[in-house]
């Protein structure tokens, strides 16, 4: 069967299925073009926001009489620059706001957009990473400066001089893109526990500062260091021995924590620490096996979804009495086709939904689930990231009509 026929089944299904297909970035452009003109407005608007829509179609839609359609086009990251420029002068401020929010809007267009009385548009420009420095500086003269400054904290390209001269320490240390040198200077001068906690959690904080903070007397600071993605292995190993369970829990969640230490934390006296170990993708298979027979279904569920769960674990959990456990196992990115095939026949729709969304689903499983009696199972299949590679045959009988 051709790729066109593979998608045709979903194009003729219920609106929930078509909407998922419209949202899927893997949906072929020829199918998206059809969905843009779908009978259901929810499907149409969703398709218009898909970045895989051909630019020529987006340009045509930018002239629509429907402002909702124009707004969807203005929000699409694939809308051509010249179209966004044209839409920045739209008669509807709602559409102008969408242009101001689009991270691909040209700098000169964003500069022009601040010449408005609509403060929401100015806020959107202040947040936009494409806004040039001189335009951001112009916004510091606005009447409602506090709102503008709050918007600045969302802008990853905020110039250093504005960051230093216009923002409070609290805002500066909360921004994930604040330079390490500035964070180091504030840490040196501040005595505020709150400020230091924020610095401890900032991903740009230098490793040497984090190492010093890991020995702080305040557990809140140590806990933030423990969850920082910039914290080194040697510091995490020491924090794993911390007297405070929240610190140890954050170590268990940190992806930099070595597997040997995760195995040790799996024996922690605190149940929340143990559960956090199971959520870490670096937890070794041998550790996961120890929890597969846990009486707590939440524990078994996290074992099943962990990418290091082997076929033995997944096979056992696919027969679990708890449907949430089976559903979590069906999510596993390394689950085999054989186990997925079995779970595709599960009595619970929530399990079959997870099977349908799994990128390891085979042609045979997809063909079966595309005819599932539950609309949300079919919709889950339409959202599968490999939908364009699932060559399904045309349905032999008609599907539920569109609404």
Tab-separated table of C-alpha atoms in Angstrom:
chain	number	residue	atom	x	y	z
A	1	UNK	CA	0.000	0.000	0.000
A	2	UNK	CA	1.158	3.528	-0.758
A	3	UNK	CA	1.773	6.205	1.846
A	4	UNK	CA	-1.386	8.007	0.685
A	5	UNK	CA	-3.448	4.930	1.480
A	6	UNK	CA	-1.647	4.603	4.809
A	7	UNK	CA	-3.030	7.955	5.969
A	8	UNK	CA	-6.409	7.716	4.255
A	9	UNK	CA	-7.918	5.616	7.029
A	10	UNK	CA	-7.313	8.394	9.553
A	11	UNK	CA	-8.554	11.113	7.216
A	12	UNK	CA	-11.922	9.335	7.156
A	13	UNK	CA	-12.104	8.694	10.906
A	14	UNK	CA	-13.705	10.680	13.762
A	15	UNK	CA	-12.620	14.275	14.408
A	16	UNK	CA	-10.549	13.288	17.459
A	17	UNK	CA	-8.444	11.034	15.233
A	18	UNK	CA	-8.130	13.634	12.487
A	19	UNK	CA	-7.081	16.285	15.017
A	20	UNK	CA	-4.255	14.059	16.299
A	21	UNK	CA	-3.173	13.450	12.723
A	22	UNK	CA	-3.265	17.211	12.106
A	23	UNK	CA	-1.041	17.810	15.139
A	24	UNK	CA	1.503	15.094	14.352
A	25	UNK	CA	4.727	16.632	12.926
A	26	UNK	CA	5.325	13.347	11.038
A	27	UNK	CA	2.102	13.610	9.067
A	28	UNK	CA	2.903	13.981	5.327
A	29	UNK	CA	2.325	17.466	3.939
A	30	UNK	CA	-0.209	16.217	1.390
A	31	UNK	CA	-2.402	14.943	4.228
A	32	UNK	CA	-2.008	18.197	6.162
A	33	UNK	CA	-3.235	20.136	3.151
A	34	UNK	CA	-6.445	18.087	3.239
A	35	UNK	CA	-6.795	18.593	6.992
A	36	UNK	CA	-6.477	22.356	6.624
A	37	UNK	CA	-9.811	22.236	4.784
A	38	UNK	CA	-11.414	19.671	7.114
A	39	UNK	CA	-15.120	19.886	7.951
A	40	UNK	CA	-14.350	20.317	11.661
A	41	UNK	CA	-12.910	23.682	12.794
A	42	UNK	CA	-10.867	22.046	15.570
A	43	UNK	CA	-9.075	19.893	13.021
A	44	UNK	CA	-8.535	22.805	10.639
A	45	UNK	CA	-6.992	25.121	13.251
A	46	UNK	CA	-4.742	22.346	14.580
A	47	UNK	CA	-3.474	21.558	11.081
A	48	UNK	CA	-2.716	25.235	10.424
A	49	UNK	CA	-0.352	25.266	13.413
A	50	UNK	CA	1.610	22.236	12.198
A	51	UNK	CA	5.142	23.304	11.164
A	52	UNK	CA	5.083	20.774	8.312
A	53	UNK	CA	2.404	22.700	6.420
A	54	UNK	CA	3.768	23.895	3.031
A	55	UNK	CA	4.643	27.593	3.121
A	56	UNK	CA	2.549	28.274	0.004
A	57	UNK	CA	-0.550	27.035	1.824
A	58	UNK	CA	0.249	29.202	4.845
A	59	UNK	CA	0.595	32.238	2.599
A	60	UNK	CA	-2.791	31.571	1.013
A	61	UNK	CA	-4.411	31.114	4.434
A	62	UNK	CA	-2.935	34.396	5.676
A	63	UNK	CA	-5.509	36.173	3.506
A	64	UNK	CA	-8.468	34.352	5.069
A	65	UNK	CA	-11.448	36.418	6.211
A	66	UNK	CA	-11.489	34.361	9.413
A	67	UNK	CA	-9.272	35.990	12.063
A	68	UNK	CA	-8.897	32.651	13.869
A	69	UNK	CA	-7.335	31.201	10.726
A	70	UNK	CA	-5.015	34.187	10.310
A	71	UNK	CA	-3.950	33.920	13.948
A	72	UNK	CA	-3.099	30.217	13.538
A	73	UNK	CA	-0.948	31.076	10.517
A	74	UNK	CA	0.763	33.894	12.415
A	75	UNK	CA	1.716	31.446	15.178
A	76	UNK	CA	3.141	28.824	12.826
A	77	UNK	CA	6.980	28.747	12.979
A	78	UNK	CA	7.102	27.820	9.278
A	79	UNK	CA	5.218	30.888	8.085
A	80	UNK	CA	7.548	32.819	5.705
A	81	UNK	CA	9.066	36.068	6.957
A	82	UNK	CA	7.409	38.193	4.287
A	83	UNK	CA	4.022	36.789	5.286
A	84	UNK	CA	4.644	37.558	8.968
A	85	UNK	CA	5.634	41.088	7.988
A	86	UNK	CA	2.378	41.520	6.099
A	87	UNK	CA	0.356	40.039	8.982
A	88	UNK	CA	1.973	42.401	11.491
A	89	UNK	CA	-0.266	45.071	9.964
A	90	UNK	CA	-3.420	42.979	10.275
A	91	UNK	CA	-6.535	44.910	11.297
A	92	UNK	CA	-7.022	42.497	14.216
A	93	UNK	CA	-4.677	43.082	17.171
A	94	UNK	CA	-5.222	39.427	18.093
A	95	UNK	CA	-3.365	38.505	14.913
A	96	UNK	CA	-0.652	41.110	15.543
A	97	UNK	CA	-0.141	39.570	18.991
A	98	UNK	CA	0.426	36.173	17.379
A	99	UNK	CA	3.046	37.665	15.060
A	100	UNK	CA	4.768	39.264	18.039
A	101	UNK	CA	4.829	35.863	19.770
A	102	UNK	CA	6.328	33.984	16.818
A	103	UNK	CA	10.038	33.316	17.460
A	104	UNK	CA	10.692	33.457	13.694
A	105	UNK	CA	9.299	36.964	13.204
A	106	UNK	CA	12.025	39.208	11.695
A	107	UNK	CA	13.675	41.726	14.102
A	108	UNK	CA	12.586	44.755	12.073
A	109	UNK	CA	8.957	43.620	12.255
A	110	UNK	CA	9.166	43.209	16.030
A	111	UNK	CA	10.599	46.709	16.333
A	112	UNK	CA	7.685	48.140	14.403
A	113	UNK	CA	5.161	46.218	16.513
A	114	UNK	CA	6.003	48.106	19.728
A	115	UNK	CA	4.497	51.240	18.184
A	116	UNK	CA	1.087	50.318	19.565
A	117	UNK	CA	-1.180	51.040	22.528
A	118	UNK	CA	-1.748	47.314	23.012
A	119	UNK	CA	0.393	46.402	25.994
A	120	UNK	CA	0.040	42.644	25.421
A	121	UNK	CA	1.785	43.032	22.073
A	122	UNK	CA	4.645	44.912	23.739
A	123	UNK	CA	4.985	42.166	26.339
A	124	UNK	CA	5.140	39.540	23.583
A	125	UNK	CA	7.877	41.521	21.824
A	126	UNK	CA	9.806	41.766	25.112
A	127	UNK	CA	9.746	37.948	25.423
A	128	UNK	CA	10.662	37.256	21.797
A	129	UNK	CA	14.277	36.022	21.361
A	130	UNK	CA	14.433	37.719	17.950
A	131	UNK	CA	13.836	41.204	19.325
A	132	UNK	CA	16.933	43.409	18.776
A	133	UNK	CA	18.728	45.005	21.735
A	134	UNK	CA	17.771	48.597	20.884
A	135	UNK	CA	14.089	47.632	20.796
A	136	UNK	CA	14.335	45.929	24.178
A	137	UNK	CA	15.998	49.048	25.589
A	138	UNK	CA	13.179	51.180	24.215
A	139	UNK	CA	10.714	49.021	26.118
A	140	UNK	CA	12.368	49.916	29.424
A	141	UNK	CA	10.745	53.348	29.107
A	142	UNK	CA	7.233	51.915	29.183
A	143	UNK	CA	4.751	53.048	31.806
A	144	UNK	CA	4.142	49.577	33.190
A	145	UNK	CA	7.812	48.753	33.553
A	146	UNK	CA	7.307	45.921	36.074
A	147	UNK	CA	5.353	43.916	33.497
A	148	UNK	CA	8.018	44.549	30.876
A	149	UNK	CA	10.805	43.479	33.216
A	150	UNK	CA	8.956	40.283	34.026
A	151	UNK	CA	8.705	39.599	30.294
A	152	UNK	CA	12.443	40.208	29.937
A	153	UNK	CA	13.122	37.246	32.228
A	154	UNK	CA	11.628	34.992	29.539
A	155	UNK	CA	13.936	36.305	26.816
A	156	UNK	CA	17.070	34.134	26.369
A	157	UNK	CA	18.821	36.858	24.328
A	158	UNK	CA	18.402	39.716	26.766
A	159	UNK	CA	21.447	42.048	26.497
A	160	UNK	CA	23.765	41.978	29.511
A	161	UNK	CA	23.468	45.710	30.213
A	162	UNK	CA	19.671	45.493	30.475
A	163	UNK	CA	19.944	42.384	32.620
A	164	UNK	CA	22.312	44.080	35.071
A	165	UNK	CA	20.828	47.577	35.112
A	166	UNK	CA	17.102	46.907	34.902
A	167	UNK	CA	16.390	43.604	36.684
A	168	UNK	CA	16.374	42.787	40.385
A	169	UNK	CA	18.751	40.168	41.772
A	170	UNK	CA	15.836	37.794	42.241
A	171	UNK	CA	14.932	37.994	38.562
A	172	UNK	CA	18.534	37.732	37.404
A	173	UNK	CA	19.304	34.544	39.319
A	174	UNK	CA	16.027	32.940	38.246
A	175	UNK	CA	16.843	33.242	34.541
A	176	UNK	CA	18.380	30.025	33.124
A	177	UNK	CA	20.399	32.008	30.574
A	178	UNK	CA	22.081	34.399	33.031
A	179	UNK	CA	25.862	34.255	32.413
A	180	UNK	CA	27.916	32.269	34.932
A	181	UNK	CA	30.108	35.281	35.717
A	182	UNK	CA	27.113	37.328	36.876
A	183	UNK	CA	25.764	34.456	38.978
A	184	UNK	CA	29.192	34.093	40.599
A	185	UNK	CA	29.324	37.812	41.423
A	186	UNK	CA	25.865	37.823	42.986
A	187	UNK	CA	26.663	34.696	44.993
A	188	UNK	CA	29.786	36.418	46.344
A	189	UNK	CA	27.927	39.551	47.456
A	190	UNK	CA	24.541	38.214	48.598
A	191	UNK	CA	23.699	36.927	52.075
A	192	UNK	CA	20.123	36.041	51.136
A	193	UNK	CA	19.265	32.363	51.553
A	194	UNK	CA	16.537	32.733	48.921
A	195	UNK	CA	18.964	34.198	46.371
A	196	UNK	CA	21.492	31.463	47.073
A	197	UNK	CA	18.809	28.787	46.640
A	198	UNK	CA	17.986	30.242	43.233
A	199	UNK	CA	21.666	30.291	42.268
A	200	UNK	CA	22.003	26.683	43.412
A	201	UNK	CA	19.257	25.635	40.990
A	202	UNK	CA	20.426	27.732	38.013
A	203	UNK	CA	21.884	25.500	35.243
A	204	UNK	CA	24.517	28.139	34.432
A	205	UNK	CA	25.987	28.233	37.934
A	206	UNK	CA	29.697	27.238	37.830
A	207	UNK	CA	30.541	23.783	39.161
A	208	UNK	CA	32.959	25.168	41.761
A	209	UNK	CA	30.209	27.301	43.314
A	210	UNK	CA	27.877	24.310	43.318
A	211	UNK	CA	30.520	22.246	45.069
A	212	UNK	CA	30.838	24.879	47.800
A	213	UNK	CA	27.073	25.159	48.119
A	214	UNK	CA	26.743	21.389	48.469
A	215	UNK	CA	28.206	21.800	51.958
A	216	UNK	CA	25.871	24.644	52.982
A	217	UNK	CA	24.113	24.310	56.333
A	218	UNK	CA	20.704	24.974	54.741
A	219	UNK	CA	19.150	21.808	53.294
A	220	UNK	CA	17.148	23.815	50.746
A	221	UNK	CA	20.360	25.026	49.131
A	222	UNK	CA	21.877	21.538	49.161
A	223	UNK	CA	18.677	20.106	47.689
A	224	UNK	CA	18.819	22.560	44.786
A	225	UNK	CA	22.444	21.709	44.127
A	226	UNK	CA	21.453	18.037	44.066
A	227	UNK	CA	18.968	18.575	41.230
A	228	UNK	CA	21.151	20.966	39.211
A	229	UNK	CA	22.102	19.464	35.816
A	230	UNK	CA	25.516	21.125	36.138
A	231	UNK	CA	26.411	19.360	39.382
A	232	UNK	CA	29.296	16.942	38.930
A	233	UNK	CA	29.391	13.239	39.837
A	234	UNK	CA	31.761	13.645	42.775
A	235	UNK	CA	29.491	16.225	44.404
A	236	UNK	CA	26.412	14.069	43.833
A	237	UNK	CA	28.135	11.079	45.424
A	238	UNK	CA	28.684	13.106	48.593
A	239	UNK	CA	25.153	14.535	48.562
A	240	UNK	CA	23.760	11.007	48.290
A	241	UNK	CA	24.877	10.563	51.905
A	242	UNK	CA	23.077	13.729	53.065
A	243	UNK	CA	20.950	13.500	56.219
A	244	UNK	CA	18.016	15.214	54.498
A	245	UNK	CA	15.792	12.921	52.404
A	246	UNK	CA	14.867	15.679	49.930
A	247	UNK	CA	18.526	16.148	49.088
A	248	UNK	CA	18.940	12.403	48.530
A	249	UNK	CA	15.743	12.323	46.455
A	250	UNK	CA	17.086	15.017	44.145
A	251	UNK	CA	20.355	13.126	43.786
A	252	UNK	CA	18.320	10.058	42.794
A	253	UNK	CA	16.561	12.098	40.086
A	254	UNK	CA	19.702	13.770	38.712
A	255	UNK	CA	20.814	12.265	35.390
A	256	UNK	CA	24.457	12.890	36.317
A	257	UNK	CA	24.283	10.523	39.275
A	258	UNK	CA	26.399	7.422	38.554
A	259	UNK	CA	24.556	4.108	38.300
A	260	UNK	CA	26.547	2.661	41.205
A	261	UNK	CA	25.232	5.369	43.501
A	262	UNK	CA	21.683	4.889	42.193
A	263	UNK	CA	21.914	1.220	43.162
A	264	UNK	CA	22.869	2.280	46.683
A	265	UNK	CA	20.058	4.856	46.917
A	266	UNK	CA	17.590	2.140	45.900
A	267	UNK	CA	18.059	0.792	49.430
A	268	UNK	CA	17.337	4.167	51.062
A	269	UNK	CA	15.094	4.173	54.124
A	270	UNK	CA	12.821	6.769	52.515
A	271	UNK	CA	10.257	5.449	50.005
A	272	UNK	CA	10.256	8.681	47.991
A	273	UNK	CA	13.992	8.368	47.438
A	274	UNK	CA	13.553	4.784	46.239
A	275	UNK	CA	10.796	5.799	43.834
A	276	UNK	CA	12.977	8.591	42.455
A	277	UNK	CA	15.705	6.061	41.690
A	278	UNK	CA	13.250	4.156	39.501
A	279	UNK	CA	12.452	7.352	37.568
A	280	UNK	CA	16.121	7.877	36.660
A	281	UNK	CA	16.919	6.576	33.129
A	282	UNK	CA	20.411	5.602	34.302
A	283	UNK	CA	19.231	3.148	36.946
A	284	UNK	CA	20.778	-0.265	36.153
A	285	UNK	CA	18.619	-3.231	35.144
A	286	UNK	CA	19.766	-5.245	38.159
A	287	UNK	CA	18.310	-2.580	40.453
A	288	UNK	CA	15.002	-2.477	38.583
A	289	UNK	CA	14.611	-6.249	38.898
A	290	UNK	CA	14.577	-5.921	42.693
A	291	UNK	CA	11.389	-3.858	42.531
A	292	UNK	CA	9.422	-5.759	39.901
A	293	UNK	CA	7.496	-7.689	42.587
A	294	UNK	CA	6.790	-4.666	44.778
A	295	UNK	CA	3.358	-4.566	46.424
A	296	UNK	CA	3.059	-0.921	45.405
A	297	UNK	CA	1.657	-0.601	41.834
A	298	UNK	CA	3.203	2.867	41.494
A	299	UNK	CA	6.638	1.347	42.036
A	300	UNK	CA	5.987	-1.422	39.498
A	301	UNK	CA	4.731	1.173	36.984
A	302	UNK	CA	7.951	3.217	37.166
A	303	UNK	CA	9.979	0.049	36.795
A	304	UNK	CA	8.060	-0.737	33.616
A	305	UNK	CA	8.581	2.634	31.957
A	306	UNK	CA	12.296	2.858	32.754
A	307	UNK	CA	14.330	2.492	29.519
A	308	UNK	CA	16.657	0.002	31.243
A	309	UNK	CA	13.853	-2.455	31.936
A	310	UNK	CA	14.748	-5.611	29.995
A	311	UNK	CA	12.441	-8.028	28.172
A	312	UNK	CA	12.127	-10.211	31.267
A	313	UNK	CA	10.835	-7.297	33.343
A	314	UNK	CA	8.508	-6.028	30.624
A	315	UNK	CA	7.119	-9.475	29.937
A	316	UNK	CA	6.235	-9.898	33.601
A	317	UNK	CA	4.694	-6.444	33.957
A	318	UNK	CA	2.660	-6.884	30.775
A	319	UNK	CA	0.691	-9.480	32.773
A	320	UNK	CA	0.329	-7.271	35.856
A	321	UNK	CA	-3.092	-7.154	37.486
A	322	UNK	CA	-2.956	-3.360	37.581
A	323	UNK	CA	-3.893	-1.622	34.318
A	324	UNK	CA	-1.700	1.427	35.074
A	325	UNK	CA	1.322	-0.851	35.396
A	326	UNK	CA	0.547	-2.479	32.052
A	327	UNK	CA	0.038	0.957	30.466
A	328	UNK	CA	3.396	2.205	31.763
A	329	UNK	CA	5.108	-0.922	30.411
A	330	UNK	CA	3.495	-0.262	27.027
A	331	UNK	CA	5.146	3.204	27.020
A	332	UNK	CA	8.642	1.754	27.296
A	333	UNK	CA	10.759	2.826	24.302
A	334	UNK	CA	12.603	-0.514	24.285
A	335	UNK	CA	9.626	-2.849	24.509
A	336	UNK	CA	9.614	-5.693	21.988
A	337	UNK	CA	7.065	-6.144	19.223
A	338	UNK	CA	5.959	-9.451	20.763
A	339	UNK	CA	5.027	-7.846	24.077
A	340	UNK	CA	3.391	-4.892	22.319
A	341	UNK	CA	1.346	-7.339	20.274
A	342	UNK	CA	0.032	-8.935	23.432
A	343	UNK	CA	-0.760	-5.580	25.043
A	344	UNK	CA	-2.561	-4.482	21.866
A	345	UNK	CA	-5.267	-6.972	22.884
A	346	UNK	CA	-5.524	-5.664	26.442
A	347	UNK	CA	-9.073	-5.198	27.711
A	348	UNK	CA	-8.295	-1.676	28.962
A	349	UNK	CA	-8.329	1.118	26.338
A	350	UNK	CA	-5.682	3.092	28.278
A	351	UNK	CA	-3.216	0.239	27.723
A	352	UNK	CA	-4.010	-0.026	24.024
A	353	UNK	CA	-3.582	3.772	23.717
A	354	UNK	CA	-0.017	3.511	24.993
A	355	UNK	CA	0.679	0.671	22.579
A	356	UNK	CA	-0.646	2.790	19.713
A	357	UNK	CA	1.671	5.696	20.610
A	358	UNK	CA	4.783	3.539	21.007
A	359	UNK	CA	7.279	4.136	18.156
A	360	UNK	CA	8.049	0.397	18.095
A	361	UNK	CA	4.541	-0.491	16.922
A	362	UNK	CA	4.598	-2.794	13.888
A	363	UNK	CA	2.474	-2.765	10.749
A	364	UNK	CA	0.368	-5.670	12.054
A	365	UNK	CA	-0.284	-4.002	15.413
A	366	UNK	CA	-1.032	-0.640	13.802
A	367	UNK	CA	-3.427	-2.251	11.356
A	368	UNK	CA	-5.304	-3.855	14.240
A	369	UNK	CA	-5.448	-0.726	16.400
A	370	UNK	CA	-6.516	1.502	13.510
A	371	UNK	CA	-9.794	-0.413	13.654
A	372	UNK	CA	-10.073	-0.361	17.450
A	373	UNK	CA	-13.553	0.283	18.820
A	374	UNK	CA	-12.206	3.035	21.093
A	375	UNK	CA	-11.770	6.359	19.293
A	376	UNK	CA	-8.962	7.440	21.616
A	377	UNK	CA	-6.946	4.351	20.757
A	378	UNK	CA	-7.243	5.222	17.072
A	379	UNK	CA	-6.385	8.841	17.879
A	380	UNK	CA	-3.291	7.692	19.781
A	381	UNK	CA	-2.157	5.769	16.716
A	382	UNK	CA	-2.652	8.871	14.579
A	383	UNK	CA	-0.253	10.713	16.930
A	384	UNK	CA	2.464	8.054	16.586
A	385	UNK	CA	5.791	9.676	15.541
A	386	UNK	CA	6.232	6.991	12.878
A	387	UNK	CA	2.778	7.403	11.377
A	388	UNK	CA	4.195	8.235	7.949
A	389	UNK	CA	5.929	4.843	7.873
A	390	UNK	CA	2.912	2.747	8.857
A	391	UNK	CA	1.507	1.648	5.511
A	392	UNK	CA	-1.996	0.673	6.549
A	393	UNK	CA	-4.526	-0.661	4.032
A	394	UNK	CA	-7.778	1.103	3.282
A	395	UNK	CA	-10.603	0.201	5.689
A	396	UNK	CA	-13.010	-2.430	4.331
A	397	UNK	CA	-15.997	-0.843	6.041
A	398	UNK	CA	-16.871	2.765	6.725
A	399	UNK	CA	-15.722	4.419	9.942
A	400	UNK	CA	-17.928	6.589	12.158
A	401	UNK	CA	-18.928	9.701	10.167
A	402	UNK	CA	-17.387	13.092	10.892
A	403	UNK	CA	-19.205	15.403	13.276
